[in-house]
CSV table of C-alpha atoms in Angstrom, one decimal:
chain,number,residue,atom,x,y,z
P,20,MET,CA,59.5,-11.5,25.1
P,21,LYS,CA,59.4,-14.0,22.3
P,22,TYR,CA,62.0,-13.5,19.6
P,23,SER,CA,61.5,-16.6,17.5
P,24,ARG,CA,59.1,-16.6,17.3
P,25,THR,CA,60.4,-17.3,21.1
P,26,ALA,CA,60.2,-15.3,20.8
P,27,ALA,CA,59.8,-15.3,20.3
P,28,ALA,CA,59.0,-16.6,20.1
P,29,PHE,CA,59.4,-15.9,21.6
P,30,ALA,CA,61.1,-13.9,17.6
P,31,ILE,CA,64.1,-10.2,17.7
P,32,ALA,CA,67.0,-10.2,15.4
P,33,GLY,CA,67.2,-8.5,12.0
P,34,ALA,CA,65.4,-5.5,10.7
P,35,LEU,CA,62.2,-5.5,8.7
P,36,ALA,CA,62.8,-5.1,5.0
P,37,LEU,CA,59.2,-4.2,3.9
P,38,SER,CA,58.5,-1.3,1.7
P,39,SER,CA,55.9,1.4,2.3
P,40,THR,CA,53.9,0.0,-0.6
P,41,LEU,CA,52.5,-2.6,1.7
P,42,VAL,CA,50.0,-0.3,3.0
P,43,ALA,CA,48.4,0.3,-0.4
P,44,CYS,CA,48.7,-3.4,-1.3
P,45,SER,CA,47.0,-4.5,1.9
P,46,SER,CA,43.7,-2.6,1.3
P,47,SER,CA,40.7,-4.4,-0.1
P,48,ASP,CA,40.4,-4.3,-3.8
P,49,ASN,CA,36.7,-3.5,-3.6
P,50,ASP,CA,36.7,-2.0,0.0
P,51,SER,CA,34.2,0.6,0.6
P,52,GLY,CA,35.5,1.3,4.1
P,53,ASP,CA,34.7,-0.2,7.5
P,54,SER,CA,31.2,-1.5,8.1
P,55,SER,CA,29.4,-2.9,11.1
P,56,SER,CA,29.7,-6.5,9.7
P,57,THR,CA,32.2,-8.9,11.1
P,58,THR,CA,31.9,-11.4,8.3
P,59,LEU,CA,33.4,-11.2,4.9
P,60,ASP,CA,31.1,-11.2,1.8
P,61,PRO,CA,32.3,-14.1,-0.4
P,62,LYS,CA,32.0,-11.7,-3.4
P,63,THR,CA,34.3,-9.1,-1.9
P,64,LYS,CA,37.9,-9.4,-3.1
P,65,VAL,CA,40.6,-8.7,-0.6
P,66,THR,CA,44.3,-8.8,-0.9
P,67,LEU,CA,45.9,-9.7,2.5
P,68,ASN,CA,49.6,-9.1,3.3
P,69,VAL,CA,50.8,-11.4,6.1
P,70,VAL,CA,54.0,-12.3,7.9
P,71,GLY,CA,55.7,-15.3,6.4
P,72,LEU,CA,59.0,-17.0,7.4
P,73,LEU,CA,62.2,-15.7,9.1
P,74,PRO,CA,64.6,-14.1,6.5
P,75,GLY,CA,66.9,-16.8,5.3
P,76,ALA,CA,64.5,-19.7,5.7
P,77,LYS,CA,65.3,-22.8,3.6
P,78,PRO,CA,63.6,-23.3,0.2
P,79,GLU,CA,61.6,-26.4,1.7
P,80,ALA,CA,60.1,-24.1,4.3
P,81,GLN,CA,59.3,-21.5,1.6
P,82,GLN,CA,57.6,-24.2,-0.5
P,83,ALA,CA,55.6,-25.5,2.4
P,84,LEU,CA,54.2,-21.9,3.1
P,85,ALA,CA,53.5,-21.4,-0.6
P,86,GLN,CA,51.4,-24.6,-0.6
P,87,GLU,CA,49.6,-23.5,2.4
P,88,VAL,CA,48.7,-20.2,0.8
P,89,THR,CA,47.5,-22.0,-2.3
P,90,ASP,CA,45.3,-24.3,-0.1
P,91,PHE,CA,43.9,-21.3,1.7
P,92,GLN,CA,43.1,-19.5,-1.4
P,93,ASN,CA,41.3,-22.5,-2.8
P,94,GLU,CA,39.1,-22.5,0.3
P,95,ASN,CA,38.8,-18.7,0.1
P,96,PRO,CA,38.9,-17.7,-3.5
P,97,ASN,CA,38.0,-14.1,-2.8
P,98,ILE,CA,41.2,-13.6,-0.6
P,99,THR,CA,44.6,-13.3,-2.1
P,100,VAL,CA,47.4,-13.8,0.4
P,101,LYS,CA,50.8,-12.3,0.0
P,102,THR,CA,53.6,-13.4,2.5
P,103,HIS,CA,56.6,-11.3,3.5
P,104,ASP,CA,59.7,-12.4,5.4
P,105,TYR,CA,59.5,-11.1,8.9
P,106,GLU,CA,61.4,-10.8,12.1
P,107,TRP,CA,60.1,-8.7,15.0
P,108,LYS,CA,62.7,-6.4,16.4
P,109,ALA,CA,62.2,-4.1,19.3
P,110,THR,CA,64.4,-1.4,18.0
P,111,THR,CA,62.5,-1.0,14.7
P,112,PHE,CA,58.9,-2.3,15.3
P,113,ALA,CA,57.4,1.0,16.6
P,114,ALA,CA,58.7,2.9,13.6
P,115,ASP,CA,57.5,0.3,11.2
P,116,LEU,CA,54.0,0.3,12.7
P,117,ALA,CA,53.8,4.1,12.8
P,118,GLY,CA,55.1,4.3,9.3
P,119,GLY,CA,52.6,1.8,7.9
P,120,THR,CA,55.3,-0.6,6.6
P,121,LEU,CA,54.1,-3.8,8.3
P,122,PRO,CA,51.9,-6.5,6.6
P,123,THR,CA,48.2,-6.5,7.4
P,124,VAL,CA,48.7,-9.3,9.7
P,125,PHE,CA,51.8,-9.1,11.8
P,126,GLU,CA,53.2,-10.8,14.8
P,127,ILE,CA,54.1,-9.3,18.3
P,128,PRO,CA,55.5,-10.7,21.5
P,129,PHE,CA,53.0,-11.2,24.4
P,130,THR,CA,54.8,-8.3,26.2
P,131,ASP,CA,54.0,-5.6,23.7
P,132,ALA,CA,50.2,-6.1,23.3
P,133,LYS,CA,49.0,-4.1,26.3
P,134,THR,CA,50.9,-1.0,25.4
P,135,LEU,CA,49.8,-1.2,21.7
P,136,ILE,CA,46.2,-1.6,22.8
P,137,ALA,CA,46.4,1.3,25.3
P,138,ASN,CA,47.9,3.5,22.6
P,139,GLY,CA,45.1,2.6,20.1
P,140,GLN,CA,47.6,1.1,17.6
P,141,ILE,CA,46.1,-2.3,17.0
P,142,ALA,CA,42.6,-3.3,16.0
P,143,ASP,CA,39.8,-4.6,18.2
P,144,MET,CA,39.3,-8.2,16.9
P,145,GLN,CA,36.7,-9.5,19.3
P,146,GLY,CA,33.7,-9.4,16.9
P,147,TYR,CA,35.7,-11.2,14.3
P,148,LEU,CA,37.2,-13.7,16.7
P,149,ASN,CA,33.7,-14.6,17.8
P,150,GLN,CA,33.1,-16.0,14.3
P,151,LEU,CA,35.3,-18.9,15.2
P,152,SER,CA,33.6,-22.0,16.6
P,153,TYR,CA,36.4,-22.4,19.3
P,154,ALA,CA,36.5,-18.7,20.4
P,155,SER,CA,35.6,-19.4,23.9
P,156,ASN,CA,38.1,-22.4,24.3
P,157,PHE,CA,41.3,-20.4,24.4
P,158,ASN,CA,43.5,-20.9,27.4
P,159,LYS,CA,42.5,-17.8,29.4
P,160,ASN,CA,46.0,-17.4,30.8
P,161,VAL,CA,47.2,-17.0,27.3
P,162,LEU,CA,44.3,-15.1,25.8
P,163,GLN,CA,44.6,-12.3,28.4
P,164,TYR,CA,47.9,-11.1,27.0
P,165,GLY,CA,46.1,-9.8,23.9
P,166,GLN,CA,43.0,-8.4,25.8
P,167,GLY,CA,42.3,-4.7,26.7
P,168,GLN,CA,40.8,-3.3,29.8
P,169,ASP,CA,37.5,-3.6,28.1
P,170,GLY,CA,37.8,-7.4,28.0
P,171,HIS,CA,38.0,-7.4,24.2
P,172,THR,CA,40.7,-9.3,22.3
P,173,TYR,CA,43.0,-7.1,20.2
P,174,ALA,CA,45.7,-9.6,19.6
P,175,ILE,CA,45.1,-13.3,19.0
P,176,PRO,CA,47.4,-16.0,20.4
P,177,ALA,CA,49.0,-17.5,17.4
P,178,LYS,CA,52.1,-19.6,18.1
P,179,ASN,CA,55.3,-20.2,20.0
P,180,VAL,CA,53.7,-20.1,23.4
P,181,TYR,CA,56.8,-21.1,25.3
P,182,ALA,CA,58.7,-21.6,28.5
P,183,VAL,CA,62.5,-20.9,28.5
P,184,GLY,CA,64.6,-24.0,28.5
P,185,LEU,CA,68.3,-24.8,28.6
P,186,HIS,CA,69.5,-25.9,25.2
P,187,TYR,CA,72.7,-28.0,24.9
P,188,ASN,CA,74.9,-29.5,22.3
P,189,ARG,CA,75.0,-33.3,22.8
P,190,ASP,CA,78.2,-33.7,20.6
P,191,LEU,CA,80.1,-31.2,22.7
P,192,PHE,CA,78.9,-32.9,25.9
P,193,THR,CA,80.2,-36.2,24.5
P,194,GLN,CA,83.5,-34.7,23.5
P,195,ALA,CA,83.9,-33.2,27.0
P,196,GLY,CA,83.3,-36.5,28.6
P,197,LEU,CA,79.8,-35.6,29.8
P,198,ASP,CA,76.7,-37.8,29.5
P,199,PRO,CA,74.3,-36.1,27.0
P,200,ASN,CA,71.4,-38.1,28.4
P,201,LYS,CA,72.0,-36.6,31.9
P,202,PRO,CA,72.0,-32.9,31.3
P,203,PRO,CA,72.7,-30.5,34.2
P,204,THR,CA,69.9,-30.0,36.8
P,205,THR,CA,71.6,-27.3,39.0
P,206,TRP,CA,73.4,-24.1,38.1
P,207,GLU,CA,76.5,-25.5,39.7
P,208,GLU,CA,76.3,-28.5,37.3
P,209,VAL,CA,75.8,-26.1,34.4
P,210,ARG,CA,79.0,-24.3,35.4
P,211,THR,CA,80.9,-27.6,35.8
P,212,ALA,CA,79.8,-28.8,32.3
P,213,ALA,CA,80.6,-25.4,30.8
P,214,LYS,CA,84.1,-25.5,32.1
P,215,ALA,CA,84.6,-29.0,30.9
P,216,ILE,CA,83.4,-28.2,27.4
P,217,ALA,CA,85.6,-25.1,27.2
P,218,ASP,CA,88.7,-26.9,28.5
P,219,LYS,CA,88.3,-30.0,26.3
P,220,THR,CA,86.8,-28.7,23.1
P,221,GLY,CA,87.8,-25.1,22.9
P,222,GLN,CA,84.3,-24.0,22.3
P,223,ALA,CA,82.1,-21.8,24.6
P,224,GLY,CA,80.7,-24.0,27.3
P,225,PHE,CA,77.9,-21.5,28.0
P,226,ALA,CA,76.8,-18.4,26.2
P,227,GLN,CA,74.5,-15.5,27.0
P,228,MET,CA,72.6,-13.0,24.7
P,229,SER,CA,73.4,-9.5,25.4
P,230,LYS,CA,71.9,-7.0,23.0
P,231,ASP,CA,68.7,-5.7,21.5
P,232,GLY,CA,66.8,-6.5,24.6
P,233,THR,CA,67.9,-10.1,24.7
P,234,GLY,CA,70.4,-9.6,27.4
P,235,GLY,CA,67.8,-8.3,29.7
P,236,TRP,CA,65.3,-11.0,28.6
P,237,GLN,CA,67.7,-13.8,29.5
P,238,LEU,CA,68.9,-12.1,32.7
P,239,THR,CA,65.2,-12.0,33.8
P,240,VAL,CA,65.1,-15.8,33.0
P,241,ASP,CA,68.1,-16.2,35.4
P,242,THR,CA,66.5,-14.0,38.0
P,243,TYR,CA,63.1,-15.9,37.9
P,244,ALA,CA,65.0,-19.3,38.1
P,245,ARG,CA,66.5,-18.1,41.4
P,246,GLY,CA,63.2,-16.8,42.8
P,247,GLY,CA,63.6,-13.1,42.1
P,248,ARG,CA,61.5,-10.6,40.2
P,249,MET,CA,62.3,-7.5,38.2
P,250,LEU,CA,59.2,-5.6,39.2
P,251,ASP,CA,57.0,-5.3,42.3
P,252,GLY,CA,53.8,-3.9,40.9
P,253,LYS,CA,55.0,-0.7,39.1
P,254,LYS,CA,58.1,-0.5,41.1
P,255,ALA,CA,61.4,-1.5,39.5
P,256,THR,CA,63.4,-4.1,41.5
P,257,LEU,CA,66.2,-4.9,39.0
P,258,ASP,CA,68.8,-4.6,41.9
P,259,ASN,CA,67.3,-7.5,43.8
P,260,ALA,CA,69.5,-10.2,45.3
P,261,GLN,CA,68.8,-12.9,42.8
P,262,THR,CA,69.7,-10.7,39.8
P,263,LYS,CA,73.0,-9.9,41.6
P,264,ALA,CA,73.5,-13.6,42.1
P,265,ALA,CA,72.8,-14.3,38.4
P,266,LEU,CA,75.2,-11.7,37.3
P,267,GLN,CA,78.0,-12.9,39.7
P,268,TYR,CA,77.4,-16.4,38.2
P,269,LEU,CA,78.0,-15.0,34.7
P,270,LYS,CA,81.0,-13.1,35.9
P,271,ASP,CA,82.5,-16.2,37.4
P,272,LEU,CA,81.8,-18.3,34.2
P,273,ARG,CA,83.5,-15.5,32.1
P,274,TRP,CA,86.4,-14.4,34.2
P,275,THR,CA,87.2,-17.2,36.5
P,276,ASP,CA,86.3,-20.3,34.4
P,277,ASN,CA,87.0,-18.7,31.0
P,278,ALA,CA,84.0,-20.9,29.9
P,279,MET,CA,82.1,-18.5,27.7
P,280,GLY,CA,84.2,-18.2,24.6
P,281,ALA,CA,85.2,-14.9,23.0
P,282,ASN,CA,81.8,-13.6,21.6
P,283,PHE,CA,79.9,-11.5,24.1
P,284,ASP,CA,77.7,-9.6,21.6
P,285,TYR,CA,75.1,-12.2,20.7
P,286,ASP,CA,71.5,-11.4,19.8
P,287,TRP,CA,68.8,-14.0,19.2
P,288,SER,CA,69.7,-15.0,15.6
P,289,GLY,CA,73.4,-14.8,16.2
P,290,ILE,CA,73.4,-17.1,19.2
P,291,ASN,CA,71.2,-19.6,17.3
P,292,GLN,CA,73.6,-19.6,14.4
P,293,ALA,CA,76.6,-20.2,16.7
P,294,PHE,CA,74.9,-22.9,18.6
P,295,ALA,CA,73.8,-24.8,15.4
P,296,ALA,CA,77.4,-24.5,14.2
P,297,GLY,CA,78.6,-26.3,17.3
P,298,LYS,CA,80.4,-23.3,18.8
P,299,ILE,CA,78.3,-23.2,22.0
P,300,GLY,CA,77.7,-25.9,24.6
P,301,MET,CA,74.6,-24.4,26.4
P,302,TYR,CA,72.4,-21.4,26.3
P,303,THR,CA,68.9,-20.5,27.4
P,304,SER,CA,66.0,-19.5,25.1
P,305,GLY,CA,62.4,-20.5,24.3
P,306,GLN,CA,61.7,-24.2,24.3
P,307,ASP,CA,60.4,-24.0,20.7
P,308,ILE,CA,63.7,-22.7,19.2
P,309,TYR,CA,64.4,-26.1,17.6
P,310,THR,CA,62.1,-25.2,14.7
P,311,SER,CA,64.1,-22.1,13.8
P,312,LEU,CA,67.4,-23.9,14.3
P,313,VAL,CA,66.2,-26.4,11.6
P,314,GLN,CA,64.7,-23.8,9.3
P,315,SER,CA,67.3,-21.1,9.4
P,316,ASN,CA,70.5,-22.7,10.8
P,317,ASN,CA,70.5,-26.3,9.4
P,318,ILE,CA,71.3,-27.8,12.8
P,319,ASN,CA,72.1,-31.6,13.0
P,320,PRO,CA,69.2,-33.0,14.9
P,321,LYS,CA,71.5,-35.6,16.6
P,322,SER,CA,73.4,-32.9,18.2
P,323,TYR,CA,70.5,-31.1,19.9
P,324,GLY,CA,69.3,-31.5,23.5
P,325,LEU,CA,66.8,-29.6,25.6
P,326,THR,CA,66.3,-29.6,29.4
P,327,MET,CA,64.8,-27.5,32.2
P,328,VAL,CA,66.5,-24.4,33.3
P,329,PRO,CA,67.7,-25.1,36.8
P,330,LEU,CA,65.4,-23.7,39.6
P,331,THR,CA,66.4,-22.8,43.0
P,332,GLY,CA,64.5,-20.9,45.8
P,333,GLY,CA,60.9,-21.0,47.0
P,334,ASP,CA,59.5,-18.6,44.4
P,335,SER,CA,61.5,-19.8,41.5
P,336,GLY,CA,59.9,-20.3,38.1
P,337,VAL,CA,60.4,-20.4,34.4
P,338,LEU,CA,59.8,-17.3,32.2
P,339,GLY,CA,57.0,-17.8,29.6
P,340,GLY,CA,55.9,-15.8,26.7
P,341,GLY,CA,54.7,-16.3,23.1
P,342,THR,CA,53.5,-14.7,19.8
P,343,LEU,CA,50.3,-12.9,19.1
P,344,ALA,CA,48.8,-12.1,15.7
P,345,ALA,CA,47.5,-8.5,15.3
P,346,LEU,CA,46.4,-5.9,12.8
P,347,SER,CA,46.8,-2.2,12.7
P,348,SER,CA,43.9,-0.1,14.1
P,349,LYS,CA,43.7,1.4,10.6
P,350,ALA,CA,42.7,-2.0,9.0
P,351,SER,CA,39.4,-2.0,7.3
P,352,SER,CA,36.4,-4.3,8.3
P,353,ASN,CA,37.0,-6.5,5.3
P,354,GLU,CA,40.7,-6.8,6.1
P,355,LYS,CA,39.9,-7.8,9.7
P,356,ALA,CA,37.4,-10.4,8.5
P,357,ALA,CA,39.9,-11.8,6.0
P,358,ALA,CA,42.7,-11.8,8.5
P,359,VAL,CA,40.8,-13.8,11.0
P,360,LYS,CA,40.2,-16.4,8.4
P,361,TRP,CA,43.9,-16.5,7.7
P,362,ILE,CA,44.8,-16.6,11.4
P,363,ASP,CA,42.4,-19.5,11.9
P,364,TYR,CA,43.8,-21.4,8.9
P,365,HIS,CA,47.5,-20.7,9.3
P,366,TYR,CA,48.0,-20.7,13.1
P,367,LEU,CA,45.1,-22.3,15.0
P,368,ARG,CA,43.0,-24.8,13.0
P,369,LYS,CA,45.6,-27.6,13.4
P,370,TYR,CA,45.0,-27.6,17.1
P,371,THR,CA,41.3,-27.9,16.9
P,372,ASN,CA,40.8,-30.2,13.7
P,373,GLU,CA,42.3,-33.6,13.2
P,374,ALA,CA,42.3,-33.4,9.4
P,375,ALA,CA,43.9,-29.9,9.5
P,376,ALA,CA,46.5,-31.2,12.1
P,377,LYS,CA,47.5,-34.1,9.8
P,378,LYS,CA,47.4,-32.1,6.6
P,379,ALA,CA,49.7,-29.4,8.2
P,380,ALA,CA,52.1,-32.0,9.5
P,381,GLU,CA,52.2,-33.8,6.1
P,382,ILE,CA,53.1,-30.6,4.3
P,383,GLN,CA,55.9,-30.0,6.8
P,384,ILE,CA,57.1,-33.6,6.3
P,385,ALA,CA,57.1,-33.3,2.5
P,386,SER,CA,59.2,-30.1,2.8
P,387,LYS,CA,61.5,-31.6,5.4
P,388,GLN,CA,60.4,-29.4,8.2
P,389,PRO,CA,60.1,-30.1,11.9
P,390,VAL,CA,56.9,-31.7,13.2
P,391,GLY,CA,56.2,-31.9,16.9
P,392,THR,CA,58.5,-29.4,18.4
P,393,PRO,CA,57.3,-28.9,22.1
P,394,GLU,CA,54.8,-26.1,22.7
P,395,LEU,CA,52.7,-24.9,25.6
P,396,PRO,CA,48.9,-25.0,24.9
P,397,ILE,CA,47.1,-22.1,23.3
P,398,PHE,CA,43.9,-24.0,24.3
P,399,SER,CA,43.8,-26.5,27.1
P,400,GLN,CA,46.6,-29.0,27.9
P,401,GLN,CA,44.1,-31.7,27.0
P,402,GLN,CA,43.6,-30.2,23.6
P,403,TYR,CA,47.3,-29.9,23.0
P,404,GLN,CA,47.8,-33.6,23.9
P,405,GLN,CA,45.0,-34.5,21.6
P,406,TYR,CA,46.8,-32.6,18.9
P,407,GLN,CA,50.0,-34.5,19.6
P,408,GLU,CA,48.1,-37.8,19.3
P,409,TRP,CA,46.8,-36.7,15.9
P,410,ILE,CA,50.2,-36.0,14.5
P,411,LYS,CA,52.1,-38.7,16.5
P,412,PRO,CA,53.0,-40.9,13.4
P,413,LEU,CA,54.5,-37.9,11.7
P,414,ILE,CA,56.5,-36.4,14.5
P,415,ASN,CA,60.1,-36.1,13.2
P,416,VAL,CA,61.9,-34.1,16.0
P,417,PRO,CA,64.1,-35.9,18.6
P,418,LEU,CA,61.6,-35.8,21.4
P,419,ASP,CA,63.6,-38.3,23.4
P,420,GLN,CA,66.4,-35.7,23.4
P,421,MET,CA,64.0,-33.3,25.0
P,422,SER,CA,62.4,-35.5,27.6
P,423,THR,CA,64.0,-33.9,30.6
P,424,PHE,CA,62.2,-30.7,29.6
P,425,THR,CA,58.8,-32.0,28.3
P,426,SER,CA,58.3,-34.4,31.3
P,427,LYS,CA,58.6,-31.6,33.8
P,428,VAL,CA,57.4,-28.3,32.2
P,429,PHE,CA,53.7,-28.7,32.7
P,430,ASP,CA,54.3,-29.0,36.5
P,431,THR,CA,56.7,-26.1,36.6
P,432,LYS,CA,55.7,-22.6,37.8
P,433,LEU,CA,55.5,-20.3,34.8
P,434,VAL,CA,56.2,-16.6,35.5
P,435,ASN,CA,55.1,-13.8,33.2
P,436,GLU,CA,57.5,-11.3,31.7
P,437,PRO,CA,57.7,-7.8,33.4
P,438,ALA,CA,54.3,-6.3,32.9
P,439,TYR,CA,55.3,-2.7,32.4
P,440,ALA,CA,57.7,-1.1,30.0
P,441,THR,CA,59.0,-4.6,29.3
P,442,GLN,CA,61.4,-3.7,26.5
P,443,ASP,CA,62.8,-0.7,28.3
P,444,VAL,CA,63.4,-2.8,31.4
P,445,TYR,CA,65.2,-5.3,29.1
P,446,LYS,CA,67.3,-2.7,27.4
P,447,ALA,CA,68.3,-1.2,30.8
P,448,LEU,CA,69.6,-4.6,31.7
P,449,ASP,CA,71.4,-5.2,28.4
P,450,THR,CA,74.2,-2.8,29.3
P,451,VAL,CA,74.6,-4.5,32.7
P,452,VAL,CA,75.1,-8.0,31.0
P,453,GLN,CA,77.5,-6.5,28.5
P,454,ALA,CA,79.5,-4.8,31.1
P,455,VAL,CA,79.8,-8.0,33.3
P,456,LEU,CA,81.0,-10.0,30.3
P,457,THR,CA,83.5,-7.5,29.0
P,458,ASP,CA,84.9,-5.7,32.1
P,459,LYS,CA,86.5,-7.9,34.8
P,460,ASN,CA,86.1,-5.1,37.3
P,461,ALA,CA,82.4,-4.3,36.5
P,462,ASN,CA,80.6,-3.2,39.6
P,463,ILE,CA,77.4,-5.2,39.7
P,464,ASP,CA,75.7,-3.2,42.5
P,465,GLN,CA,76.3,0.1,40.8
P,466,LEU,CA,75.3,-1.2,37.3
P,467,LEU,CA,72.0,-2.6,38.7
P,468,LYS,CA,71.3,0.7,40.6
P,469,ASP,CA,71.7,2.7,37.5
P,470,ALA,CA,69.6,0.3,35.4
P,471,ASN,CA,66.9,0.4,38.1
P,472,VAL,CA,66.7,4.2,37.7
P,473,LYS,CA,66.3,3.9,33.9
P,474,ALA,CA,63.7,1.2,34.2
P,475,GLN,CA,61.7,3.1,36.7
P,476,ARG,CA,61.7,6.2,34.5
P,477,ALA,CA,60.4,4.2,31.6
P,478,ILE,CA,57.7,2.6,33.8
P,479,ASP,CA,56.6,5.9,35.1
P,480,ALA,CA,56.5,7.3,31.6
P,481,ALA,CA,54.3,4.4,30.4
P,482,GLY,CA,51.7,5.4,33.0
């Protein structure tokens, strides 16, 4: 589950504020209906509504996107692009999609595509994707998230392909007498650092998301890091030993160490805001979150640090995910053809074309936006490294403060999110996390047993 867009981007907090008029606006001005063609006639006029920035993005980011739209329209004068602020939210997305209030091109987390494909809710984009010269070069482990059982691509890998990392505030580390250049490498070291930060600065040493599916998302991160899994095939295993250990760890941080502050109701955007404001010492989220912290939360780059989530146990790994671009199954042929042009231009071209990579980075620099935030490759690792070389002179993120993550992540086992009823699994676990953080006498075994029943019911219902 990517909420940033981890989530993801991962991204999950904030409702969509798009009106129902988008459906009418997104249709082609001269659209005569779907046709067998997968290319767009240059004479056909199309108005394309697309997702833009997170609500509250800074003016510089808005200006950069506006410039990108202008450049795209100059290259494609028959396509008019209209951007709309957008944050994916599990609790509202289904209703927005069913109600037709999403833009033509919208974003979804990796976890949701299979269900949307099976339900016939998003468009088959294979023929349109084939028009791209690099269509066969996608990282197959990434592309498969957006593919149906027929092997066709319905949702296109777009951005924020991520692994969850441990984010930490270097200033709070220093104030607590900790070395910010030597972040924790074990869960016990995280606990020690969290207590030191809480004791010496009065801020939360460690914080955990807990609502709108984010509590379950991050508890799954904690479980994977200890070698556990939430599913065995289609059997829910939420009450596994590693999840119990992770919850006991949170319980100890909260009630024994008093190291988690006073807010136990964080969602994705809320925890980002608190972290950027210097109120949290450490938390886990997608490694790409730095961009959002800059764009929406005005974080001080000098205070930011990123390292690996501690791993323990033979089958331990890091949860990974990302963002896919998709269209409603009701989209016309012309809309699909225009959408692939936008997806290529906005999301993907910078990874495959040196001039596009540099141009995108220069626009970001001019608008004081991050360039070079760590990502996992949509194409090959070699292609991503080539992209990094293209933009190297323009990188303005503190990569040296992220090196304990970037130097290890490619050699770390990445584990997919639960494959069935993902959001329902996460929601079932939300209540467990909330209970552990707010009730000193919370019964972890019983809470997980109840959550497992709920998750299994949702998995069975999904078929």
